[in-house]
Structure formats: structure tokens, C-alpha cells
Amino acid sequence: MLRLYDTRRRAILPFRPRGRVVTLYVCGVTPYDTTHLGHARTYLTFDVLVRLLEARGRTVRYAQNVTDIDESILQRAERDGVPWDELGKSEEKKFLEDMARLGWRKPDVMPHATREIRQMQDMILRLLDRGAAYCVDGSVYFSVAKAPRYGELSRLSPAKMRAILATQDDAALDERRRRAPLDFALWRGVPNAPTWPSPWGRGRPGWHIECSAMALHHLGETVDIHGGGADLIYPHHENEVAQSEACTGRCPAVGWWMHAGLVRLDMAKMSKSDGNMVFVRDALTRASPEALRFYLLDSPYRRPFDHEEPRLARAAVRQAELARHLGRPKRTDALGRDAATGKVLGALEADLNVPRAIGLLERASRSADDRVCASLRVVAHRVLGVI
Ligand SMILES: [Zn+2]
């Protein structure tokens, strides 16, 4: 039985999807810089989750967006003197190449924000209809006072929320005349291009409405699992769930909220805005894709991950040894019902305890007979992708 930690309920609970198909929405990249280890770790965590569900016979519908319009893309494009849409397209291509090299199980659908403006506007109209949103000149804001469960996901005080908001790229664009400081933009009337026509005049969608509209469009009113990096809990996910539930009346809109811990370098978050990044394509000059997966997955996924080159080198040695003991994956390999396989799968089903699963694989692989080895290869190759 798969058990997963839900950020909203702050507990590990038996995973019970609503229907036959498990729906998963993961917040994707804002393509303005190349894939770093933080992106890779987050997406590989969900990659293992999807592979595990599929190995256990579940059908998964996995959606991951591309935020191809965003204030940070516009700022970078202006700095570099390139058109914003070309910057987005070329960076998205690089991201897909990097993730393909890492053996990523690609999402079933990758919606782009710029192609779903109508869905966002439909949602904003419904929120206005329901009295959960209001207009200020050519902009529309969500009224957090209309969301009784607001703050339940992040459990932050309003003061702490305001402090985080002040650090966001788009905070400077917020209308001073909005009703409350935590109210957030659904639509921004802005004079500078790119803008799209709307019932409120030309403008751009707010960041949070993009994901709500795309999840609704591609997965329906509720999703079983919604994931992303831990830095998205507030404001992005708190705002997303508030507007989704206010729009559809379906509550909870998300069964399980899953958040991957951030990757740090010298104790600081690895981030595009801070420029302290280690890129996947550089790391792949020093380690094979399987070794890099081994390294990034061999730590509890909810905790922060401190990148250290000597640890990457040690992971590569352990990965090579595991691959040598297990042998090459074969088409005929199948999951067995042996005790060793059961223990490894049990670790993965305990809220994706990959470090424990890898440790068990290493131990079992040293003395397993051919039949057990074939079964362990299925977990190591098809689920974890580390051989
Ligand atoms: Zn999102």
C-alpha cells in the first residue's frame, strides 16, 4: 500500500486516488535559464513516483506546465536583448534535452501558459461571478477574505506571507489599491508588451491562475497529487488552491500536496535569481545519467539537499557497483514476489524512501540468485532508473 506525505495535512497517509486513473499535476519550469540540479531533483522525485505507480499497474495521467510568460522571462529577455518568446522556446528545448538524458518519464501533457489564456480568463470570469474576485482599473484581484481555508496549506502568519511576497519578482507590479495586502493578481492590466486582450482590457495573467486553469483544463476539477518544489508552497500553491476551490466549489481540489526539498549550494538555495547553480549538462560531464539520478535520489526527498562534488563522485562509485552486481537490464525481467523485492518496494511505498530502497538493493544485489536479480533489476532500472 502506497503511503504519501501530504503537505496540507502534515502527515503520511495511505494514498487513495479518486478514480481509476491517478492524476498528477507538477508545476514546471519558467524557461529562462538552463536546467540546474534543483530542477532535476524535483522532477526526478515525481518521475520515480510515476514509474512506481505504473510498475504497480496504475494508469497515471501526468501534466506539467511550462510557464512561458512570466515577469522573470521578460526581465531576462530585456537584459540579454533577445525576444522573450524565443528565449522561452530555446530554454524549454534545452530543459527537455537535459531531462531526456536523465531518462525522465515525460508528462502526458505539457500545457503552455501562452496557449491557455482563454481558459484562464474563463476561470477569472467565474471567480468574479462568485464574488471571490474584484476589478481594480484594468486588473483583477482575488480576495483572500473570500477563501475560508486560506493559509491552511502553508500555515504561515499573514506577516510572514507579506515578508515572502516582498521578495517576489512580480510584487512590484501589484496594484496598491487592492483591498488587502495578501490579495493577489489574477489578471494584470499592464501597458508594456506582451499583452493579450481580455474583458478588462489588455494585460497578462497572474502566475498562479496559470496553473489552476491548466490543471482544471487537462485533469479536471480535482487532482489526486499536486507537486512541485518546496519554495512553491507559498504563495504559488496557497493561491492556486484558494482560487481553484473558490471557482469550482470542489473541496479539497487536491488530494495530496507533495513538495520536494530544495537543492542548496554552500547552504544557500540553488536558484536562477541568485545565480549559484550547478547545471545538469555540466554535472553530466562528470557522471553518467544513472549515477546523477542515484546521487540526487539517494536522500529523503522532502528535506533540502546539499550539493557536494565529493558526494557525487562517491555516488557514481556506488552506482557502478550496483550495476555490476545486478547485471544489464533485460526485456524479459519481471517483478518477482521474492522477499528482497518486497522489501525494496515496501521502502518506496513508504513515502518514497529512496535512500532505504537503494540501500536494500545494494545489500540484496550482492547475494541474489538469477531470478531475484532479474526482479531487482526491474526496480533499479524501470522504477529508479539508476542502472
Ligand atoms: Zn504552478
Coordinates of C-alpha atoms and ligand atoms in Angstrom, one line a residue, residues 25 27 65 207 211 226 236-237 240, ligand 1:
Y25 CA 0.0 17.9 -11.8
C27 CA 4.5 22.8 -11.5
N65 CA 3.2 23.1 -17.3
W207 CA 1.3 33.4 -12.3
C211 CA -1.6 26.5 -13.1
H226 CA -0.2 18.2 -7.0
H236 CA 2.0 29.8 -5.5
H237 CA 0.2 26.8 -4.2
E240 CA -3.7 28.2 -6.6
Ligands
ZN1 ZN 2.3 26.0 -10.7

